[in-house]
Tab-separated table of C-alpha atoms in Angstrom:
chain	number	residue	atom	x	y	z
A	1	MET	CA	-46.323	67.217	-68.057
A	2	ALA	CA	-49.558	68.955	-69.498
A	3	ARG	CA	-49.464	72.191	-70.775
A	4	ASN	CA	-51.814	75.155	-70.443
A	5	ALA	CA	-53.976	75.462	-74.089
A	6	SER	CA	-54.119	78.592	-75.362
A	7	LEU	CA	-57.538	78.985	-75.304
A	8	SER	CA	-58.934	78.202	-71.986
A	9	GLY	CA	-61.052	74.934	-71.670
A	10	PHE	CA	-60.119	73.497	-75.008
A	11	PRO	CA	-57.003	71.555	-74.003
A	12	GLU	CA	-54.476	70.218	-76.775
A	13	TRP	CA	-51.993	67.433	-76.111
A	14	LEU	CA	-48.484	67.278	-77.713
A	15	PRO	CA	-47.750	64.178	-79.660
A	16	GLU	CA	-46.272	62.015	-76.207
A	17	GLU	CA	-49.317	63.571	-74.393
A	18	ARG	CA	-51.946	62.045	-76.809
A	19	LEU	CA	-49.957	58.769	-77.111
A	20	VAL	CA	-51.136	58.574	-73.322
A	21	GLU	CA	-54.600	59.702	-74.177
A	22	LEU	CA	-54.940	56.924	-76.988
A	23	HIS	CA	-53.718	54.269	-74.560
A	24	VAL	CA	-56.358	55.286	-72.164
A	25	LEU	CA	-58.800	55.239	-75.046
A	26	ASP	CA	-57.544	51.710	-76.554
A	27	THR	CA	-58.062	49.906	-73.208
A	28	LEU	CA	-61.804	51.323	-72.418
A	29	ARG	CA	-62.901	50.521	-75.833
A	30	ASN	CA	-61.083	47.025	-75.466
A	31	VAL	CA	-62.644	46.054	-72.400
A	32	PHE	CA	-66.431	47.475	-73.122
A	33	GLU	CA	-66.028	45.545	-76.103
A	34	LEU	CA	-64.864	42.127	-74.238
A	35	HIS	CA	-67.827	42.723	-72.853
A	36	GLY	CA	-70.204	42.522	-75.591
A	37	PHE	CA	-70.824	46.312	-75.949
A	38	SER	CA	-71.252	47.809	-79.470
A	39	SER	CA	-69.806	51.017	-80.437
A	40	ILE	CA	-72.063	54.170	-81.546
A	41	GLU	CA	-71.504	57.525	-82.315
A	42	THR	CA	-74.116	60.663	-82.226
A	43	ARG	CA	-73.978	63.957	-83.753
A	44	ALA	CA	-72.528	66.627	-82.058
A	45	VAL	CA	-75.474	68.934	-81.940
A	46	GLU	CA	-79.183	68.233	-80.478
A	47	THR	CA	-81.927	70.482	-80.478
A	48	VAL	CA	-82.305	72.830	-77.503
A	49	GLY	CA	-85.806	71.008	-76.611
A	50	GLN	CA	-84.244	67.566	-76.969
A	51	LEU	CA	-81.543	68.768	-74.078
A	52	LEU	CA	-84.002	70.378	-71.895
A	53	ARG	CA	-86.753	68.361	-72.275
A	54	LYS	CA	-86.400	66.988	-68.489
A	55	GLY	CA	-86.660	70.346	-67.149
A	56	GLU	CA	-83.775	72.913	-66.097
A	57	ILE	CA	-80.287	71.401	-65.693
A	58	ASP	CA	-77.284	72.916	-64.546
A	59	LYS	CA	-75.082	73.026	-67.119
A	60	GLU	CA	-73.938	75.734	-69.329
A	61	VAL	CA	-74.727	74.888	-72.785
A	62	TYR	CA	-73.363	76.266	-75.897
A	63	GLY	CA	-75.922	77.260	-78.234
A	64	LEU	CA	-75.335	77.373	-82.292
A	65	SER	CA	-75.732	80.347	-84.358
A	66	ARG	CA	-74.733	81.205	-87.743
A	67	LEU	CA	-72.291	83.758	-88.573
A	68	GLN	CA	-74.199	85.467	-91.016
A	69	ASP	CA	-77.693	85.571	-88.870
A	70	ASP	CA	-78.370	89.104	-87.861
A	71	ASP	CA	-81.686	89.295	-86.072
A	72	GLY	CA	-80.427	87.270	-82.847
A	73	GLU	CA	-83.675	88.203	-81.181
A	74	ALA	CA	-84.549	85.119	-79.732
A	75	SER	CA	-82.262	83.326	-77.708
A	76	ALA	CA	-81.602	79.995	-78.486
A	77	LYS	CA	-83.237	78.763	-74.730
A	78	SER	CA	-86.443	80.416	-76.054
A	79	ASP	CA	-86.378	78.316	-79.520
A	80	PRO	CA	-87.146	74.583	-78.921
A	81	GLN	CA	-85.945	73.972	-82.213
A	82	ALA	CA	-82.297	75.814	-81.774
A	83	LEU	CA	-79.346	73.978	-82.202
A	84	ALA	CA	-76.896	73.332	-79.162
A	85	LEU	CA	-73.758	70.995	-78.174
A	86	HIS	CA	-74.596	68.317	-76.188
A	87	PHE	CA	-73.295	68.627	-72.944
A	88	ASP	CA	-72.843	64.858	-72.248
A	89	LEU	CA	-73.685	61.617	-73.841
A	90	THR	CA	-77.062	60.357	-72.288
A	91	VAL	CA	-79.323	62.545	-73.466
A	92	PRO	CA	-78.362	62.248	-77.092
A	93	PHE	CA	-78.288	58.461	-76.564
A	94	ALA	CA	-81.957	58.371	-75.341
A	95	ARG	CA	-83.085	60.167	-78.445
A	96	TYR	CA	-81.033	58.024	-81.004
A	97	VAL	CA	-82.671	54.777	-79.094
A	98	VAL	CA	-86.178	56.342	-79.623
A	99	GLU	CA	-85.192	57.271	-83.274
A	100	ASN	CA	-83.729	53.824	-84.136
A	101	ALA	CA	-85.625	51.718	-82.132
A	102	GLY	CA	-86.580	48.980	-84.634
A	103	HIS	CA	-83.601	48.513	-85.860
A	104	LEU	CA	-82.020	47.722	-82.443
A	105	ALA	CA	-81.612	44.453	-80.496
A	106	PHE	CA	-82.700	44.867	-76.908
A	107	PRO	CA	-81.625	45.266	-74.260
A	108	PHE	CA	-79.164	47.211	-76.622
A	109	ARG	CA	-75.483	47.419	-75.347
A	110	ARG	CA	-73.233	50.513	-76.485
A	111	TYR	CA	-70.278	52.428	-75.721
A	112	GLN	CA	-70.111	55.656	-77.098
A	113	ILE	CA	-66.559	57.938	-76.869
A	114	GLN	CA	-67.140	61.425	-78.172
A	115	LYS	CA	-66.266	64.593	-77.220
A	116	VAL	CA	-68.957	67.096	-75.267
A	117	TRP	CA	-69.126	70.473	-74.697
A	118	ARG	CA	-70.037	72.596	-71.393
A	119	GLY	CA	-69.563	76.300	-70.710
A	120	GLU	CA	-67.573	75.656	-67.549
A	121	ARG	CA	-65.113	77.939	-65.722
A	122	PRO	CA	-61.931	76.313	-66.630
A	123	GLN	CA	-60.152	74.526	-63.820
A	124	GLU	CA	-57.834	71.531	-63.585
A	125	GLY	CA	-60.678	68.606	-64.186
A	126	ARG	CA	-63.167	71.098	-65.811
A	127	ALA	CA	-62.601	71.805	-69.576
A	128	ARG	CA	-65.024	73.073	-71.876
A	129	GLU	CA	-64.572	70.942	-74.786
A	130	PHE	CA	-63.553	66.966	-73.284
A	131	THR	CA	-63.663	63.537	-74.317
A	132	GLN	CA	-66.294	61.014	-72.212
A	133	ALA	CA	-66.549	57.321	-72.616
A	134	ASP	CA	-69.827	56.065	-72.101
A	135	ILE	CA	-71.379	52.398	-71.666
A	136	ASP	CA	-75.177	51.676	-71.163
A	137	VAL	CA	-77.533	48.834	-71.281
A	138	VAL	CA	-81.078	49.967	-72.296
A	139	GLY	CA	-83.944	47.563	-72.505
A	140	ASP	CA	-87.596	47.411	-74.268
A	141	GLY	CA	-90.100	48.034	-71.366
A	142	ASP	CA	-88.063	46.681	-68.750
A	143	LEU	CA	-84.617	46.456	-67.813
A	144	PRO	CA	-83.342	43.562	-65.526
A	145	PHE	CA	-81.564	44.927	-62.362
A	146	ARG	CA	-79.002	42.385	-62.651
A	147	TYR	CA	-77.316	45.118	-65.439
A	148	ASP	CA	-76.780	47.555	-62.395
A	149	VAL	CA	-74.731	45.030	-61.607
A	150	GLU	CA	-72.910	44.020	-64.601
A	151	ILE	CA	-72.286	48.135	-65.421
A	152	ALA	CA	-70.314	48.167	-62.173
A	153	LEU	CA	-68.271	45.546	-62.362
A	154	VAL	CA	-67.224	46.266	-65.977
A	155	ILE	CA	-66.291	50.141	-64.941
A	156	ALA	CA	-64.270	48.661	-62.269
A	157	GLU	CA	-62.229	46.057	-64.951
A	158	ALA	CA	-62.090	49.136	-67.122
A	159	LEU	CA	-60.517	51.472	-64.533
A	160	GLY	CA	-58.558	48.998	-63.104
A	161	ALA	CA	-56.946	48.486	-66.092
A	162	LEU	CA	-55.869	52.156	-66.749
A	163	PRO	CA	-52.353	53.891	-65.792
A	164	ILE	CA	-54.140	55.522	-62.851
A	165	PRO	CA	-54.178	55.388	-58.782
A	166	ASP	CA	-56.368	53.685	-56.843
A	167	PHE	CA	-60.167	54.399	-57.256
A	168	ARG	CA	-63.412	53.787	-55.317
A	169	LEU	CA	-66.846	53.497	-56.979
A	170	ARG	CA	-69.172	55.185	-54.325
A	171	ILE	CA	-72.585	53.908	-54.860
A	172	ASN	CA	-75.973	54.828	-53.314
A	173	ASN	CA	-79.415	54.109	-54.661
A	174	ARG	CA	-81.952	56.567	-55.458
A	175	LYS	CA	-85.110	54.788	-53.895
A	176	LEU	CA	-83.150	53.986	-50.659
A	177	ALA	CA	-82.862	57.678	-50.272
A	178	GLU	CA	-86.154	58.768	-51.556
A	179	GLY	CA	-88.084	56.071	-49.547
A	180	PHE	CA	-86.222	57.606	-46.593
A	181	TYR	CA	-86.707	61.152	-46.658
A	182	ARG	CA	-90.528	60.018	-47.347
A	183	GLY	CA	-90.689	57.767	-44.535
A	184	ILE	CA	-89.450	60.650	-41.989
A	185	GLY	CA	-92.402	62.967	-43.595
A	186	LEU	CA	-90.369	65.158	-46.715
A	187	ALA	CA	-92.417	64.994	-49.380
A	188	ASP	CA	-90.174	66.807	-51.767
A	189	THR	CA	-87.682	64.263	-52.157
A	190	ALA	CA	-85.801	65.757	-55.293
A	191	GLY	CA	-85.555	68.691	-53.704
A	192	VAL	CA	-83.714	67.030	-50.546
A	193	LEU	CA	-81.391	65.101	-53.134
A	194	ARG	CA	-80.423	68.361	-54.837
A	195	SER	CA	-79.896	69.834	-51.108
A	196	ILE	CA	-77.795	66.884	-50.048
A	197	ASP	CA	-75.646	66.554	-53.331
A	198	LYS	CA	-74.206	69.877	-52.397
A	199	LEU	CA	-73.063	68.105	-48.936
A	200	GLU	CA	-69.399	68.323	-50.020
A	201	LYS	CA	-69.330	71.762	-51.293
A	202	ILE	CA	-70.857	73.541	-48.374
A	203	GLY	CA	-71.128	71.153	-45.420
A	204	ALA	CA	-73.650	69.502	-43.151
A	205	ALA	CA	-74.381	72.760	-41.332
A	206	LYS	CA	-75.207	74.593	-44.591
A	207	VAL	CA	-77.337	71.603	-45.965
A	208	ALA	CA	-79.742	71.531	-42.775
A	209	GLU	CA	-80.092	75.181	-43.264
A	210	LEU	CA	-80.845	74.812	-46.775
A	211	LEU	CA	-83.745	71.862	-45.826
A	212	LYS	CA	-84.975	73.857	-43.508
A	213	ALA	CA	-85.441	77.290	-45.138
A	214	GLU	CA	-86.604	75.472	-48.837
A	215	LEU	CA	-88.464	72.355	-47.920
A	216	GLY	CA	-89.590	73.261	-45.018
A	217	ALA	CA	-87.861	70.148	-42.453
A	218	THR	CA	-87.587	70.172	-39.211
A	219	ASP	CA	-84.253	69.911	-37.235
A	220	GLU	CA	-85.195	66.343	-36.432
A	221	GLN	CA	-85.900	65.691	-40.155
A	222	ALA	CA	-83.015	67.566	-40.997
A	223	GLN	CA	-80.839	65.822	-38.650
A	224	LYS	CA	-81.893	62.176	-39.661
A	225	ALA	CA	-81.308	63.282	-43.670
A	226	LEU	CA	-77.924	63.670	-42.833
A	227	GLN	CA	-77.566	60.576	-40.642
A	228	LEU	CA	-78.587	58.717	-43.443
A	229	ALA	CA	-75.955	60.854	-45.908
A	230	GLY	CA	-73.152	60.087	-43.278
A	231	ILE	CA	-73.157	56.352	-43.730
A	232	ARG	CA	-70.609	55.009	-45.666
A	233	THR	CA	-69.502	51.117	-45.424
A	234	GLU	CA	-66.901	48.975	-47.591
A	235	ASP	CA	-69.292	46.029	-47.358
A	236	THR	CA	-72.962	45.291	-47.183
A	237	SER	CA	-72.798	46.387	-43.414
A	238	PHE	CA	-74.532	49.595	-44.289
A	239	VAL	CA	-78.165	47.839	-44.563
A	240	ALA	CA	-78.153	47.397	-40.413
A	241	GLN	CA	-76.967	50.963	-40.252
A	242	VAL	CA	-79.608	52.284	-42.465
A	243	ARG	CA	-82.059	49.982	-40.336
A	244	ALA	CA	-81.066	51.175	-37.127
A	245	LEU	CA	-82.491	54.906	-37.888
A	246	GLY	CA	-85.775	53.317	-37.637
A	247	VAL	CA	-87.649	54.680	-40.743
A	248	GLN	CA	-89.976	52.561	-42.297
A	249	ASP	CA	-91.094	52.812	-45.862
A	250	ASP	CA	-91.300	50.094	-49.166
A	251	LEU	CA	-89.256	52.204	-51.397
A	252	LEU	CA	-86.399	52.233	-49.018
A	253	GLU	CA	-86.452	48.435	-48.383
A	254	GLU	CA	-86.538	48.006	-52.335
A	255	GLY	CA	-83.759	50.730	-52.724
A	256	LEU	CA	-81.873	48.359	-49.815
A	257	THR	CA	-82.016	45.349	-51.541
A	258	GLU	CA	-80.981	46.532	-54.880
A	259	LEU	CA	-77.920	48.322	-53.442
A	260	GLU	CA	-76.721	45.390	-51.102
A	261	GLN	CA	-76.769	43.540	-54.421
A	262	VAL	CA	-74.564	45.931	-56.517
A	263	VAL	CA	-71.966	46.325	-53.527
A	264	ALA	CA	-72.038	42.641	-52.731
A	265	ALA	CA	-71.096	41.834	-55.984
A	266	VAL	CA	-68.274	44.117	-56.470
A	267	VAL	CA	-66.512	43.331	-53.111
A	268	GLN	CA	-66.610	40.015	-54.352
A	269	ARG	CA	-65.169	40.390	-57.666
A	270	ALA	CA	-63.354	43.695	-57.700
A	271	PRO	CA	-62.495	43.672	-53.941
A	272	GLY	CA	-61.319	47.144	-52.286
A	273	LYS	CA	-62.712	49.223	-55.019
A	274	VAL	CA	-66.674	50.034	-54.075
A	275	VAL	CA	-67.620	51.977	-51.117
A	276	ALA	CA	-71.721	52.313	-50.252
A	277	ASP	CA	-71.971	55.982	-49.438
A	278	LEU	CA	-75.202	57.155	-48.876
A	279	SER	CA	-74.526	60.633	-49.549
A	280	ILE	CA	-74.110	60.611	-53.280
A	281	ALA	CA	-77.205	61.969	-54.980
A	282	ARG	CA	-76.582	63.123	-58.252
A	283	GLY	CA	-77.986	66.287	-59.275
A	284	LEU	CA	-79.980	65.063	-62.243
A	285	ASP	CA	-83.378	64.593	-61.805
A	286	TYR	CA	-83.908	61.469	-64.444
A	287	TYR	CA	-81.786	58.775	-62.222
A	288	THR	CA	-84.161	56.447	-60.700
A	289	GLY	CA	-82.455	54.073	-58.742
A	290	THR	CA	-78.459	53.067	-58.662
A	291	VAL	CA	-76.247	56.077	-58.589
A	292	VAL	CA	-72.276	56.157	-58.951
A	293	GLU	CA	-69.442	58.593	-58.393
A	294	THR	CA	-66.060	56.971	-58.683
A	295	VAL	CA	-62.937	59.196	-57.086
A	296	LEU	CA	-58.872	58.512	-57.325
A	297	VAL	CA	-57.460	57.713	-53.590
A	298	GLY	CA	-55.354	60.810	-52.911
A	299	HIS	CA	-56.877	63.092	-55.605
A	300	GLU	CA	-60.326	63.227	-53.992
A	301	GLN	CA	-60.181	66.997	-54.760
A	302	LEU	CA	-60.144	66.151	-58.518
A	303	GLY	CA	-64.248	65.238	-58.319
A	304	SER	CA	-65.907	62.283	-59.848
A	305	ILE	CA	-63.851	60.423	-62.824
A	306	CYS	CA	-66.573	58.284	-63.730
A	307	SER	CA	-70.612	58.575	-62.922
A	308	GLY	CA	-73.972	57.507	-63.743
A	309	GLY	CA	-76.398	55.011	-62.709
A	310	ARG	CA	-80.079	53.924	-63.339
A	311	TYR	CA	-82.575	56.004	-65.266
A	312	ASP	CA	-86.311	54.041	-66.136
A	313	ALA	CA	-87.990	57.031	-67.874
A	314	LEU	CA	-85.456	58.994	-69.928
A	315	ALA	CA	-86.337	57.671	-73.203
A	316	SER	CA	-89.987	56.778	-74.343
A	317	LYS	CA	-91.967	56.624	-77.720
A	318	GLY	CA	-95.516	57.016	-76.609
A	319	ASN	CA	-96.510	53.761	-74.262
A	320	ARG	CA	-93.148	52.525	-75.226
A	321	LYS	CA	-90.582	52.878	-72.393
A	322	PHE	CA	-86.850	52.390	-72.744
A	323	PRO	CA	-85.252	52.048	-69.247
A	324	GLY	CA	-81.464	51.918	-68.854
A	325	VAL	CA	-78.627	52.150	-66.620
A	326	GLY	CA	-74.701	53.454	-67.648
A	327	LEU	CA	-71.586	55.250	-66.538
A	328	SER	CA	-69.680	57.839	-67.903
A	329	ILE	CA	-65.906	58.072	-67.606
A	330	GLY	CA	-64.437	61.768	-68.174
A	331	VAL	CA	-61.700	60.775	-70.238
A	332	THR	CA	-59.913	64.164	-70.071
A	333	ARG	CA	-60.500	64.841	-66.726
A	334	LEU	CA	-58.308	61.607	-65.947
A	335	VAL	CA	-55.976	61.998	-68.829
A	336	SER	CA	-55.180	65.748	-67.311
A	337	ARG	CA	-54.650	64.473	-64.127
A	338	ILE	CA	-52.562	61.718	-65.286
A	339	LEU	CA	-50.151	64.182	-67.285
A	340	SER	CA	-50.221	66.868	-64.535
A	341	GLN	CA	-49.035	64.669	-62.180
A	342	ASP	CA	-46.726	62.696	-64.135
A	343	LEU	CA	-48.725	59.222	-63.067
A	344	ALA	CA	-47.479	57.552	-66.106
A	345	LYS	CA	-45.494	58.015	-69.417
A	346	ALA	CA	-45.359	56.786	-72.739
A	347	SER	CA	-42.220	54.814	-73.793
A	348	ARG	CA	-41.521	57.251	-76.513
A	349	SER	CA	-43.004	60.132	-78.032
A	350	VAL	CA	-43.690	58.900	-82.010
A	351	PRO	CA	-44.927	55.362	-82.529
A	352	THR	CA	-41.910	54.800	-85.128
A	353	ALA	CA	-39.945	51.803	-84.028
A	354	VAL	CA	-37.698	52.015	-87.056
A	355	LEU	CA	-35.551	54.494	-89.095
A	356	VAL	CA	-34.284	53.169	-92.180
A	357	ALA	CA	-31.060	55.287	-92.843
A	358	LEU	CA	-30.353	56.365	-96.476
A	359	SER	CA	-26.364	55.410	-97.702
A	360	ALA	CA	-27.105	57.421	-101.015
A	361	ASP	CA	-29.991	59.522	-102.256
A	362	GLU	CA	-30.267	57.029	-105.293
A	363	SER	CA	-30.891	54.144	-102.358
A	364	TRP	CA	-34.277	56.017	-101.152
A	365	SER	CA	-36.458	53.662	-103.364
A	366	ALA	CA	-34.544	50.137	-101.785
A	367	ALA	CA	-35.212	51.641	-98.554
A	368	GLN	CA	-38.708	51.892	-98.978
A	369	ASP	CA	-38.898	48.384	-100.116
A	370	VAL	CA	-37.319	47.598	-96.386
A	371	ALA	CA	-39.737	49.797	-94.853
A	372	ALA	CA	-42.682	48.135	-96.840
A	373	GLN	CA	-41.508	44.389	-95.744
A	374	LEU	CA	-41.068	45.874	-92.139
A	375	ARG	CA	-44.722	47.305	-92.312
A	376	SER	CA	-46.437	44.307	-93.419
A	377	ARG	CA	-45.113	42.756	-90.235
A	378	GLY	CA	-46.532	45.408	-88.027
A	379	ILE	CA	-43.212	47.187	-87.595
A	380	ALA	CA	-43.937	51.226	-87.750
A	381	THR	CA	-41.564	52.319	-89.990
A	382	GLU	CA	-39.919	55.711	-91.327
A	383	VAL	CA	-37.561	56.376	-94.440
A	384	ALA	CA	-34.966	59.279	-93.818
A	385	ALA	CA	-35.788	61.935	-96.333
A	386	LYS	CA	-32.165	62.448	-97.461
A	387	ALA	CA	-28.694	60.693	-97.325
A	388	GLU	CA	-26.977	62.695	-94.531
A	389	LYS	CA	-23.835	61.352	-92.356
A	390	PHE	CA	-24.931	58.316	-90.372
A	391	GLY	CA	-24.171	60.062	-87.305
A	392	LYS	CA	-26.578	62.899	-88.418
A	393	GLN	CA	-29.772	60.290	-88.812
A	394	ILE	CA	-28.691	58.563	-85.930
A	395	LYS	CA	-29.188	62.190	-84.049
A	396	TYR	CA	-32.241	62.327	-85.974
A	397	ALA	CA	-33.843	59.146	-84.879
A	398	ASP	CA	-32.757	59.944	-81.299
A	399	ARG	CA	-34.392	63.407	-81.655
A	400	ARG	CA	-37.621	61.754	-82.423
A	401	GLY	CA	-37.544	58.996	-80.066
A	402	ILE	CA	-37.229	56.483	-82.510
A	403	PRO	CA	-35.358	53.633	-80.985
A	404	PHE	CA	-33.950	51.672	-84.041
A	405	VAL	CA	-31.911	52.712	-86.977
A	406	TRP	CA	-32.265	50.106	-90.022
A	407	PHE	CA	-28.687	50.326	-92.428
A	408	THR	CA	-28.407	48.866	-95.923
A	409	ASP	CA	-24.654	48.426	-96.970
A	410	ASP	CA	-23.721	48.289	-101.156
A	411	ASP	CA	-23.805	44.581	-101.086
A	412	GLY	CA	-27.328	44.713	-99.762
A	413	ALA	CA	-26.297	43.174	-96.424
A	414	HIS	CA	-28.643	44.619	-93.678
A	415	GLN	CA	-28.231	45.907	-90.287
A	416	VAL	CA	-30.315	47.452	-87.453
A	417	LYS	CA	-28.688	49.358	-84.425
A	418	ASP	CA	-30.204	50.277	-81.375
A	419	ILE	CA	-29.288	53.583	-80.669
A	420	ARG	CA	-30.155	53.338	-76.994
A	421	THR	CA	-27.359	50.929	-76.059
A	422	GLY	CA	-25.282	50.827	-79.526
A	423	GLU	CA	-25.739	47.281	-80.109
A	424	GLN	CA	-25.651	46.560	-83.926
A	425	VAL	CA	-26.743	43.144	-85.440
A	426	ALA	CA	-27.248	41.693	-88.682
A	427	ALA	CA	-31.117	41.469	-89.426
A	428	GLU	CA	-33.235	40.728	-92.744
A	429	PRO	CA	-36.215	42.970	-93.205
A	430	GLU	CA	-38.666	39.889	-93.831
A	431	SER	CA	-37.867	38.492	-90.713
A	432	TRP	CA	-36.147	40.847	-87.746
A	433	ALA	CA	-38.580	41.883	-85.202
A	434	PRO	CA	-37.866	44.560	-82.304
A	435	PRO	CA	-38.471	43.194	-78.922
A	436	SER	CA	-42.589	42.857	-77.952
A	437	ALA	CA	-41.632	45.909	-75.873
A	438	ASP	CA	-40.137	48.104	-78.548
A	439	LEU	CA	-42.965	47.125	-81.369
A	440	ARG	CA	-45.732	49.593	-79.974
A	441	VAL	CA	-45.705	52.127	-77.933
A	442	GLN	CA	-45.800	51.198	-73.993
A	443	VAL	CA	-47.705	53.602	-71.656
A	444	SER	CA	-46.863	52.664	-68.009
A	445	THR	CA	-47.463	53.868	-64.369
A	446	ARG	CA	-44.549	55.650	-62.827
A	447	ALA	CA	-43.263	54.259	-59.912
């Protein structure tokens, strides 16, 4: 069960909770690398100018200042060279690509697992310091649309390998939406997207009022926009539903074709994991095509646990453009829900599989030799600190969650005891191994 952090918004896990988080991170890392994504890490800070270079954002950014500075006259936001902690990993990645373009092979496939910081109001699923796991593919000049399809499939595979409830990738395409709005006469397509993005928070009636009050939409235009946002299908039947609305636009057709390809591929390779949801807009303006949000079935109130999409103009260097597509998993949001709802548990609270007991203090060196032999074969082992009664040493192992205790008698014979069952058998340090289920900590979904 996850505890409340003493400093709100900055979660810290107990050892057994951290083991669950490490399992999630290791699983994601393994899937990403199986698909050929290379790991990078970027610095924790960026200049304010870099973070805000695409205009205003809806994130509360943490600015940095030196404690000994006392002038403090100019705010960090007013100084583009001031430093701030990054609020996501996409903007730093764009800067990284531009600065290192001469050393990268394109299309560049990267994954990045790091902490990020936002001045959020802390609540379950929203922290001020949290871990994200991102994957992106970036091209030089152009990036084939097929990577949009691949990214969705990789994320479906990665999430499917985690100890989490069922999930759905909710996918839309900004070209489809923008072309539709343009086709019904709403020129400020970015403004419409920002309003539609609020649909789940404020409801259709208030979104319609926003469209009319802020964008000058007519009743008919507002209702058409809401009709589009109301389309949800688990297959490609959304295409016919959109066309039935009678709107014509070339960009709309391009977006329809792209979304159809993504949904068809996920339906084929990860059936039951995708929904074409035409209400998905994504608030950030740098998205230009495919957009994705992901929810846990039965836990929709948690919000999206994986978001992202296609961005064609986020990174550039002179006339050189670096279009990309990527998705970001909110690791801390996921782990918080896993722990708070007891959705999964670690098989033990420590990595240690074996405690080597001491029959006498003088046997400590020999016990270290036994431990070294076990460790050389990948068996996590501790040595008791002092030669207490064996009962006390067994209780220590039980309290720590260590399943096996190793004994060596005065004649040099070895035995190992499974303290869960009481079974004790002869063993040799150069050949004995625990059952495979006990070799490493296992994280399993609760029934």
